Short mmCIF file of C-alpha atoms in Angstrom, two decimals:
data_model
loop_
_atom_site.label_atom_id
_atom_site.label_comp_id
_atom_site.label_asym_id
_atom_site.label_seq_id
_atom_site.Cartn_x
_atom_site.Cartn_y
_atom_site.Cartn_z
CA MET P 1 136.49 66.86 119.39
CA THR P 2 138.74 63.82 119.95
CA GLN P 3 137.66 60.31 120.86
CA ASN P 4 139.12 60.79 124.36
CA ASN P 5 136.57 63.51 125.00
CA LEU P 6 133.67 61.19 124.22
CA ALA P 7 131.81 58.59 126.18
CA THR P 8 129.34 56.17 124.61
CA ILE P 9 125.88 55.45 125.98
CA ASP P 10 123.37 53.34 124.01
CA ASN P 11 125.60 53.65 120.93
CA GLN P 12 125.34 57.45 121.06
CA GLU P 13 128.48 59.52 121.47
CA ILE P 14 128.21 61.86 124.46
CA PRO P 15 130.52 64.90 124.38
CA GLU P 16 132.39 65.69 127.56
CA GLY P 17 130.33 68.01 129.75
CA TYR P 18 126.99 66.74 128.38
CA LYS P 19 124.46 64.14 129.41
CA LYS P 20 121.73 62.18 127.69
CA THR P 21 118.13 63.00 128.71
CA GLU P 22 114.60 62.53 127.44
CA VAL P 23 114.98 65.79 125.47
CA GLY P 24 118.35 64.88 124.01
CA LEU P 25 121.91 65.84 124.94
CA ILE P 26 122.12 68.78 127.34
CA PRO P 27 124.92 70.31 129.43
CA GLN P 28 125.75 68.49 132.67
CA ASP P 29 124.70 71.48 134.78
CA TRP P 30 121.35 71.86 133.02
CA SER P 31 118.17 70.03 133.95
CA VAL P 32 115.01 68.86 132.22
CA GLN P 33 111.99 70.77 133.48
CA LYS P 34 108.37 71.25 132.57
CA PHE P 35 107.90 74.53 130.71
CA GLY P 36 105.16 75.46 133.16
CA GLY P 37 107.77 75.68 135.90
CA LEU P 38 109.00 78.93 134.34
CA PHE P 39 105.76 80.90 134.56
CA GLU P 40 103.03 81.67 137.07
CA PRO P 41 100.23 79.07 137.18
CA SER P 42 97.62 81.85 137.29
CA ILE P 43 97.46 85.63 137.00
CA THR P 44 95.40 87.84 139.29
CA ARG P 45 93.68 90.78 137.64
CA MET P 46 94.54 94.20 139.02
CA LYS P 47 91.77 96.43 140.28
CA LEU P 48 91.18 99.33 137.92
CA LYS P 49 88.80 102.25 137.68
CA SER P 50 86.26 102.35 134.88
CA ASP P 51 88.01 105.22 133.08
CA ASP P 52 91.58 103.93 133.51
CA SER P 53 93.49 103.54 130.25
CA VAL P 54 94.71 100.10 129.17
CA ALA P 55 96.32 98.76 126.00
CA PHE P 56 94.30 96.46 123.76
CA VAL P 57 95.88 93.76 121.58
CA GLY P 58 93.77 91.72 119.18
CA MET P 59 94.91 88.69 117.20
CA GLN P 60 95.31 90.96 114.17
CA ASP P 61 97.79 93.06 116.18
CA VAL P 62 100.42 90.32 116.38
CA SER P 63 102.39 88.99 113.43
CA GLU P 64 103.18 85.45 112.35
CA SER P 65 106.77 86.15 113.36
CA ALA P 66 105.49 86.69 116.92
CA GLN P 67 105.87 90.48 117.00
CA LEU P 68 103.54 93.06 118.53
CA ILE P 69 102.88 95.22 115.46
CA THR P 70 99.97 97.40 116.60
CA GLN P 71 98.02 98.21 119.75
CA LYS P 72 95.55 100.82 120.88
CA VAL P 73 94.65 102.48 124.16
CA VAL P 74 91.09 102.03 125.40
CA LYS P 75 89.21 102.63 128.63
CA PHE P 76 89.00 99.77 131.09
CA HIS P 77 85.19 99.67 131.03
CA GLU P 78 85.32 98.83 127.30
CA VAL P 79 87.27 95.60 127.80
CA LYS P 80 86.80 94.50 131.40
CA SER P 81 84.42 91.71 130.37
CA GLY P 82 85.06 89.06 127.75
CA PHE P 83 88.76 89.75 127.12
CA THR P 84 92.09 88.34 128.31
CA PHE P 85 94.05 90.23 130.98
CA PHE P 86 97.86 90.56 130.89
CA GLY P 87 100.61 92.89 132.06
CA LYS P 88 103.60 94.56 130.46
CA GLY P 89 106.33 91.99 129.84
CA ASP P 90 104.01 88.98 129.67
CA VAL P 91 104.23 86.54 126.77
CA LEU P 92 101.15 85.99 124.58
CA VAL P 93 100.70 82.78 122.61
CA ALA P 94 97.83 82.26 120.18
CA LYS P 95 95.93 79.12 121.17
CA ILE P 96 93.55 78.62 118.23
CA THR P 97 94.16 77.14 114.77
CA PRO P 98 95.61 78.33 112.41
CA CYS P 99 97.06 81.22 114.43
CA PHE P 100 99.07 78.91 116.67
CA GLU P 101 100.55 76.91 113.79
CA ASN P 102 101.33 80.15 111.93
CA GLY P 103 103.40 81.45 114.84
CA LYS P 104 101.20 84.24 116.17
CA GLY P 105 102.06 85.69 119.56
CA CYS P 106 104.40 88.29 121.09
CA ILE P 107 106.16 89.56 124.17
CA THR P 108 104.52 92.69 125.56
CA ASP P 109 107.59 94.53 126.80
CA ASN P 110 106.71 97.44 124.48
CA LEU P 111 103.14 97.72 125.70
CA ILE P 112 101.95 101.35 125.82
CA THR P 113 100.47 100.92 129.32
CA ASN P 114 101.38 98.60 132.18
CA ILE P 115 98.08 96.74 131.85
CA GLY P 116 96.67 95.18 128.71
CA TYR P 117 93.63 93.29 127.50
CA GLY P 118 93.30 91.24 124.36
CA SER P 119 91.75 88.38 122.46
CA THR P 120 90.39 85.45 124.43
CA GLU P 121 92.37 83.26 122.02
CA PHE P 122 95.65 84.15 123.77
CA HIS P 123 97.40 82.11 126.42
CA VAL P 124 99.25 84.43 128.82
CA LEU P 125 102.61 83.30 130.22
CA ARG P 126 104.06 85.41 133.05
CA ALA P 127 107.62 84.67 134.17
CA ASN P 128 108.01 83.65 137.81
CA GLN P 129 110.87 84.75 140.06
CA ASN P 130 113.15 81.99 138.77
CA SER P 131 112.82 82.73 135.06
CA VAL P 132 113.28 85.40 132.41
CA SER P 133 110.31 86.54 130.35
CA LYS P 134 112.25 86.73 127.07
CA PHE P 135 113.67 83.24 127.62
CA ILE P 136 110.07 82.00 127.84
CA TYR P 137 109.19 84.02 124.73
CA TYR P 138 111.96 82.50 122.63
CA TRP P 139 110.81 79.01 123.53
CA THR P 140 107.29 79.87 122.34
CA VAL P 141 108.59 80.92 118.92
CA ASN P 142 110.80 77.86 118.58
CA SER P 143 109.62 75.77 115.61
CA THR P 144 110.10 72.52 117.56
CA PHE P 145 107.83 73.78 120.33
CA ARG P 146 105.08 74.80 117.89
CA LYS P 147 105.21 71.58 115.84
CA LYS P 148 105.08 69.36 118.93
CA LEU P 149 102.11 71.19 120.43
CA GLU P 150 100.19 71.11 117.15
CA LEU P 151 99.72 67.40 117.89
CA ASP P 152 98.07 68.24 121.24
CA MET P 153 95.38 70.53 119.84
CA VAL P 154 91.81 69.62 120.75
CA GLY P 155 88.38 70.61 119.50
CA SER P 156 86.38 70.47 116.29
CA ALA P 157 87.77 71.30 112.86
CA GLY P 158 88.41 75.03 112.49
CA HIS P 159 88.21 75.56 116.26
CA ARG P 160 91.09 73.42 117.50
CA ARG P 161 93.08 74.90 120.37
CA VAL P 162 96.25 74.14 122.32
CA PRO P 163 95.38 73.42 125.98
CA VAL P 164 97.40 75.39 128.52
CA SER P 165 98.20 72.07 130.21
CA SER P 166 100.10 70.95 127.11
CA ILE P 167 102.21 74.10 127.25
CA GLN P 168 102.82 73.63 130.97
CA ASN P 169 103.85 69.99 130.57
CA TYR P 170 106.15 70.54 127.58
CA LEU P 171 109.65 69.43 128.59
CA ILE P 172 112.58 71.77 127.99
CA PRO P 173 116.30 71.75 128.84
CA LEU P 174 116.82 74.49 131.43
CA PRO P 175 120.03 76.37 132.27
CA ALA P 176 121.17 76.04 135.85
CA THR P 177 121.13 79.78 136.49
CA HIS P 178 118.89 82.75 135.93
CA VAL P 179 121.96 84.55 134.53
CA GLU P 180 122.40 82.06 131.67
CA GLN P 181 118.73 82.36 130.75
CA GLN P 182 119.23 86.12 130.54
CA LYS P 183 122.36 85.80 128.39
CA ILE P 184 120.55 83.51 125.93
CA ALA P 185 117.59 85.88 125.76
CA THR P 186 119.90 88.88 125.22
CA ALA P 187 121.81 87.18 122.39
CA LEU P 188 118.57 86.32 120.59
CA SER P 189 117.18 89.81 121.25
CA ASP P 190 120.25 91.32 119.60
CA THR P 191 119.57 89.18 116.51
CA ASP P 192 115.93 90.31 116.55
CA ALA P 193 117.11 93.92 116.65
CA LEU P 194 119.20 93.36 113.50
CA ILE P 195 116.22 91.75 111.78
CA SER P 196 113.94 94.62 112.82
CA LYS P 197 116.45 97.20 111.55
CA LEU P 198 116.67 95.42 108.19
CA GLU P 199 112.87 95.14 107.95
CA LYS P 200 112.56 98.90 108.51
CA LEU P 201 115.16 99.54 105.80
CA ILE P 202 113.24 97.31 103.39
CA GLU P 203 110.02 99.14 104.27
CA LYS P 204 111.73 102.48 103.56
CA LYS P 205 113.15 101.25 100.23
CA GLN P 206 109.73 99.89 99.25
CA ALA P 207 108.16 103.28 100.01
CA ILE P 208 110.79 104.97 97.81
CA LYS P 209 110.03 102.54 94.99
CA THR P 210 106.27 103.11 95.33
CA ALA P 211 106.73 106.89 95.20
CA THR P 212 109.09 106.58 92.23
CA MET P 213 106.56 104.44 90.35
CA GLN P 214 103.83 106.97 91.11
CA GLN P 215 105.86 109.77 89.57
CA LEU P 216 107.50 108.04 86.61
CA LEU P 217 104.59 105.86 85.42
CA THR P 218 102.28 108.89 85.22
CA GLY P 219 104.77 111.27 83.66
CA LYS P 220 104.44 113.67 86.59
CA THR P 221 108.21 113.45 86.84
CA ARG P 222 110.11 113.25 83.56
CA LEU P 223 113.60 111.88 83.16
CA PRO P 224 115.85 114.80 82.09
CA GLU P 225 116.80 113.28 78.75
CA PHE P 226 113.12 113.08 77.72
CA ALA P 227 111.77 116.26 79.34
CA LEU P 228 112.57 118.81 76.62
CA ARG P 229 111.40 119.43 73.07
CA GLU P 230 113.88 119.73 70.22
CA ASP P 231 113.94 123.51 70.67
CA GLY P 232 114.93 123.11 74.33
CA THR P 233 111.59 124.13 75.85
CA PRO P 234 109.96 121.92 78.50
CA LYS P 235 107.40 119.46 77.25
CA GLY P 236 103.85 120.09 78.43
CA TYR P 237 100.77 118.03 79.24
CA LYS P 238 97.50 117.24 77.49
CA ASP P 239 94.05 116.08 78.53
CA SER P 240 93.06 112.43 78.07
CA GLU P 241 90.08 110.36 79.13
CA LEU P 242 92.19 109.09 82.00
CA SER P 243 93.70 112.35 83.26
CA GLN P 244 96.35 114.82 82.19
CA ILE P 245 99.28 113.04 80.57
CA PRO P 246 102.55 114.25 78.98
CA GLU P 247 102.08 115.62 75.48
CA ASP P 248 104.23 112.83 74.00
CA TRP P 249 102.53 109.96 75.82
CA MET P 250 99.58 107.90 74.60
CA ALA P 251 96.69 106.00 76.20
CA LEU P 252 96.47 102.23 75.68
CA SER P 253 94.16 99.50 76.93
CA ILE P 254 94.56 95.81 77.69
CA GLY P 255 91.79 94.91 75.25
CA SER P 256 93.07 96.86 72.24
CA ASP P 257 96.83 96.90 72.69
CA THR P 258 97.74 93.56 74.25
CA SER P 259 97.08 89.89 73.69
CA LEU P 260 95.27 88.46 76.72
CA LYS P 261 95.18 84.66 77.00
CA ALA P 262 94.28 82.04 79.60
CA ARG P 263 93.48 78.34 79.84
CA ILE P 264 89.78 78.05 79.06
CA GLY P 265 87.30 75.96 81.01
CA TRP P 266 87.34 72.75 79.03
CA GLN P 267 91.14 72.68 79.26
CA ALA P 268 91.11 72.70 83.08
CA LEU P 269 93.54 70.25 84.69
CA THR P 270 92.57 67.49 87.08
CA THR P 271 94.50 67.04 90.32
CA ALA P 272 96.19 63.95 88.89
CA GLU P 273 97.71 66.04 86.10
CA TYR P 274 99.79 68.13 88.52
CA LEU P 275 103.00 66.09 88.27
CA LYS P 276 105.90 66.10 90.75
CA GLU P 277 108.51 65.84 88.00
CA GLY P 278 108.74 66.26 84.26
CA ASN P 279 110.05 68.42 81.42
CA TYR P 280 107.25 71.01 81.26
CA TYR P 281 106.55 73.45 84.10
CA LEU P 282 103.01 74.30 85.19
CA VAL P 283 102.87 77.83 86.62
CA THR P 284 100.06 78.66 89.05
CA GLY P 285 99.21 81.81 90.98
CA THR P 286 100.96 80.46 94.08
CA ASP P 287 104.27 80.11 92.22
CA PHE P 288 105.05 83.80 91.91
CA ASN P 289 105.16 86.72 94.26
CA GLY P 290 106.80 90.12 94.03
CA GLY P 291 107.17 89.66 90.30
CA LEU P 292 109.36 86.56 90.42
CA VAL P 293 108.38 83.01 89.51
CA ASN P 294 109.70 80.43 91.96
CA TRP P 295 110.41 77.60 89.54
CA ASN P 296 111.30 75.29 92.45
CA SER P 297 107.70 75.42 93.67
CA CYS P 298 106.16 74.64 90.26
CA CYS P 299 104.53 71.35 89.39
CA TYR P 300 104.87 69.79 85.94
CA VAL P 301 102.50 68.66 83.18
CA SER P 302 102.70 66.12 80.41
CA GLU P 303 104.00 67.01 76.97
CA TRP P 304 100.44 66.65 75.62
CA ARG P 305 99.11 69.19 78.10
CA TYR P 306 101.92 71.61 77.32
CA LYS P 307 101.26 71.42 73.58
CA GLN P 308 97.46 71.60 73.94
CA ASP P 309 97.29 75.40 73.64
CA LYS P 310 100.17 77.33 72.07
CA ASN P 311 98.69 80.63 73.28
CA ILE P 312 99.63 79.86 76.88
CA GLN P 313 103.01 78.31 76.21
CA LEU P 314 105.14 80.82 78.09
CA GLN P 315 107.75 82.98 76.40
CA GLU P 316 110.50 85.22 77.71
CA TYR P 317 109.14 88.66 78.73
CA ASP P 318 105.58 87.40 79.25
CA VAL P 319 103.57 89.22 81.92
CA LEU P 320 101.41 87.03 84.20
CA VAL P 321 98.35 88.14 86.20
CA THR P 322 96.35 85.97 88.60
CA LYS P 323 92.61 85.89 87.98
CA ASP P 324 91.35 83.60 90.77
CA GLY P 325 91.80 83.60 94.54
CA THR P 326 94.28 86.36 95.32
CA ILE P 327 93.66 88.25 92.11
CA GLY P 328 95.93 90.83 90.55
CA LYS P 329 99.27 89.27 91.52
CA VAL P 330 101.73 90.01 88.73
CA GLY P 331 104.75 88.09 87.50
CA PHE P 332 107.38 88.68 84.81
CA ILE P 333 109.12 85.92 82.87
CA GLU P 334 112.74 87.05 82.69
CA SER P 335 113.89 83.66 81.41
CA LEU P 336 112.58 80.10 81.07
CA PRO P 337 114.64 77.25 82.56
CA LEU P 338 112.22 74.76 80.94
CA PRO P 339 109.19 75.03 78.65
CA ALA P 340 106.21 76.17 80.74
CA THR P 341 102.46 76.61 80.56
CA LEU P 342 99.72 77.94 82.86
CA ASN P 343 96.88 76.55 84.89
CA SER P 344 93.41 78.11 84.58
CA GLY P 345 94.01 80.70 87.33
CA VAL P 346 96.51 82.90 85.45
CA PHE P 347 96.36 85.26 82.45
CA VAL P 348 99.35 85.80 80.16
CA VAL P 349 99.53 89.36 78.77
CA ARG P 350 101.68 90.28 75.76
CA PRO P 351 101.84 93.82 74.30
CA LYS P 352 101.04 94.02 70.59
CA LEU P 353 103.53 95.49 68.11
CA THR P 354 106.05 97.85 69.75
CA LYS P 355 103.74 100.32 71.45
CA CYS P 356 104.62 99.10 74.93
CA LEU P 357 107.60 97.23 76.34
CA PRO P 358 106.63 94.11 78.34
CA ARG P 359 108.63 95.19 81.38
CA PHE P 360 107.01 98.66 81.33
CA LEU P 361 103.60 96.95 81.21
CA PHE P 362 104.68 94.75 84.14
CA TYR P 363 105.35 97.84 86.25
CA ILE P 364 102.05 99.40 85.19
CA LEU P 365 100.27 96.27 86.46
CA THR P 366 102.16 96.35 89.78
CA SER P 367 101.26 99.99 90.35
CA SER P 368 98.51 101.45 92.53
CA TYR P 369 96.52 102.26 89.38
CA PHE P 370 95.94 98.64 88.57
CA ASP P 371 95.25 97.88 92.24
CA ASP P 372 92.58 100.58 92.25
CA PHE P 373 91.08 99.13 89.05
CA VAL P 374 90.87 95.64 90.58
CA LYS P 375 89.30 96.96 93.79
CA LEU P 376 86.71 98.87 91.78
CA ILE P 377 85.54 95.91 89.70
CA THR P 378 85.47 93.51 92.67
CA ALA P 379 83.87 95.89 95.19
CA GLY P 380 80.95 94.22 96.96
CA SER P 381 81.51 90.90 95.23
CA THR P 382 81.48 87.68 97.25
CA ILE P 383 83.26 85.80 94.43
CA VAL P 384 86.83 86.99 93.89
CA HIS P 385 87.61 86.58 90.21
CA LEU P 386 89.19 88.78 87.53
CA TYR P 387 87.07 88.27 84.43
CA GLN P 388 88.51 88.84 80.97
CA LYS P 389 85.49 90.99 80.04
CA ASP P 390 86.51 93.39 82.83
CA PHE P 391 90.28 93.17 82.48
CA VAL P 392 90.18 94.26 78.82
CA ASN P 393 88.81 97.63 79.96
CA PHE P 394 91.92 98.53 81.97
CA LYS P 395 93.49 101.65 80.43
CA PHE P 396 96.95 103.03 81.02
CA TYR P 397 99.39 105.44 79.42
CA VAL P 398 102.90 105.05 78.06
CA PRO P 399 105.54 107.24 76.40
CA HIS P 400 105.52 107.17 72.58
CA ASN P 401 109.29 106.85 72.82
CA ILE P 402 110.25 103.24 73.53
CA GLU P 403 113.61 104.44 74.88
CA GLU P 404 111.81 106.39 77.59
CA GLN P 405 109.77 103.32 78.52
CA SER P 406 113.01 101.35 78.73
CA ALA P 407 114.73 103.99 80.87
CA ILE P 408 111.80 104.08 83.34
CA ALA P 409 111.61 100.28 83.51
CA ASN P 410 115.37 100.05 84.12
CA ILE P 411 115.20 102.48 87.05
CA LEU P 412 112.40 100.45 88.64
CA ALA P 413 114.22 97.19 87.90
CA ASP P 414 117.30 98.53 89.74
CA LEU P 415 115.12 99.34 92.75
CA ASP P 416 113.66 95.83 92.58
CA ALA P 417 117.16 94.32 92.46
CA GLU P 418 118.15 96.29 95.57
CA LEU P 419 115.00 95.14 97.38
CA ALA P 420 115.64 91.53 96.33
CA LYS P 421 119.16 91.66 97.83
CA LEU P 422 117.82 93.10 101.07
CA ASN P 423 115.08 90.48 101.28
CA LEU P 424 117.62 87.74 100.64
CA LYS P 425 119.74 89.15 103.46
CA LEU P 426 116.65 89.25 105.70
CA ASP P 427 115.89 85.59 104.97
CA LYS P 428 119.48 84.69 105.87
CA PHE P 429 119.23 86.60 109.15
CA LYS P 430 115.99 84.82 109.99
CA ASN P 431 117.56 81.43 109.23
CA ILE P 432 120.56 82.35 111.37
CA LYS P 433 118.21 83.26 114.21
CA GLN P 434 116.42 79.90 113.98
CA GLY P 435 119.77 78.14 114.08
CA MET P 436 120.88 80.22 117.06
CA MET P 437 117.65 79.44 118.89
CA GLN P 438 118.12 75.72 118.38
CA GLU P 439 121.75 75.88 119.55
CA LEU P 440 121.30 78.23 122.53
CA LEU P 441 117.99 76.99 123.92
CA THR P 442 119.22 73.38 123.97
CA GLY P 443 122.68 74.19 125.33
CA LYS P 444 124.51 72.83 122.29
CA THR P 445 126.26 76.19 122.18
CA ARG P 446 127.12 77.87 125.47
CA LEU P 447 127.61 81.60 125.97
CA VAL P 448 130.70 82.65 127.89
#
C-alpha cells in the first residue's frame, strides 16, 4: 500500500477504505455495535408434552474447542425443571470458571432434536433476524472475546461466572450486511470442516496403532521373519503366569529386569530452585506427552542439583514414567539437547543387560496392559500416586530375539511418526483458523 492511499489520524496510518473506532480500524461501511444487538434478549420456552423427546447437553458434552461432541435424547419431564432451554441452531457459551476460560461452548446446528436442554452453566445466544448464528458463534470462540470477558467474571473463587450483560455489552465491528456475516461464517466453517476431517483421520490412525500394539506386543500376531522355526514349521505358544505367550518369548518384570530410579524425598526441590534459564534441564511430568519431551517447556536447575544424584541424570534412550498427579504418562529420551535431571514426580526406567530394548519397553508402558495395571493398583484410592513398591510388580513379556523387539518397535515408531506429522498439520490448521478469525471478524481481510 502506497503513502497516497493512507491518511494519518492521531499518528496512526489509516488505510483507504477504513476508519478508526473504539475497537480499532474497521472498514468504512462497517459499524461498531454491542454484541447483544445480534441475538434475542430473551428466549421463550416452547410448550411440550411430558413424553416429548428433547436433546440433552451437559458441560461434559462440549469440548474446549467449542464443539458439540456428545448428546443424548431424554423425555421432557426429565429435564423440564432446573435445566437451560435452547433450540437447534442456538449458540451455547459456558459461563462458569474454568469452563469459560478453557473455551467450552458450541453451536447446536447438529442437535438431534429441534429442542434441547442442558447445564444451567450455559448462556444461550439466539440470532435475531438481522444476524447469522454462526457469525455469533465464531465471535464466542475468538480468543480476544474470551480474554476480555475473563476480566468481567464475578463471584467467589471457584464459582466465578461471566454475566450475560458483559456479553451483551461487548463491542464488536459489524459488517454492514447480513450477506457479509454469512460469507465470513461460511469461510470459517469450511476451515472447521478441514480440521474436523483431519481430527477424524488422526483418530482412525490412532485406532490402527492401538490395534497394532495389541497384536504385536502380545505376540498374537508375529512378524513373518520371526514366525517360523528353523525347520519351517510355525512357532507355537506356551503358558506363563501372565497368559499364553509365544514359545520364544520370556516374561520380565520392572523389579527384576530394569533399574527404577527417582528423586527421593530429601532431595525434593523448592520452588526457588526451578530456574528460568541455565545449562541443566529439569524434566517434570508436565513436560512430556505422547512420548515426547517438550524441552522448550522445561525449567532448569543448578549444576549442584544436577550432580546431586547420578542415578537420575538422564541418558539417551531412558524411559520416563510419571508417579504423581496424572500418573502413568510415559516419555522416551531420543536425544538430550542439554544435560537433564528429574523432579520428584517422575521415575526413570532402564532395562538391565540386553534382555529388553528401551524403546520396546517404552511401547509396553504405553500399552493398555500398563494402563490396566495402573488402574488396578489405584482403584478406590483418593491419593493418586504410583509407588515404587507397586510399580516393581508390573510384569510383561518380550521376544528373546532382540532383533524381533527392534522390528516391532520400529513399526510402532513409524506409526508414531505418521501421527506426529498429522498432529503438526492439525496444529497449523488451528493456527490458520485463529488468524482467519482475527482477520475476517475485524474486517482486516474482506471476502469478495
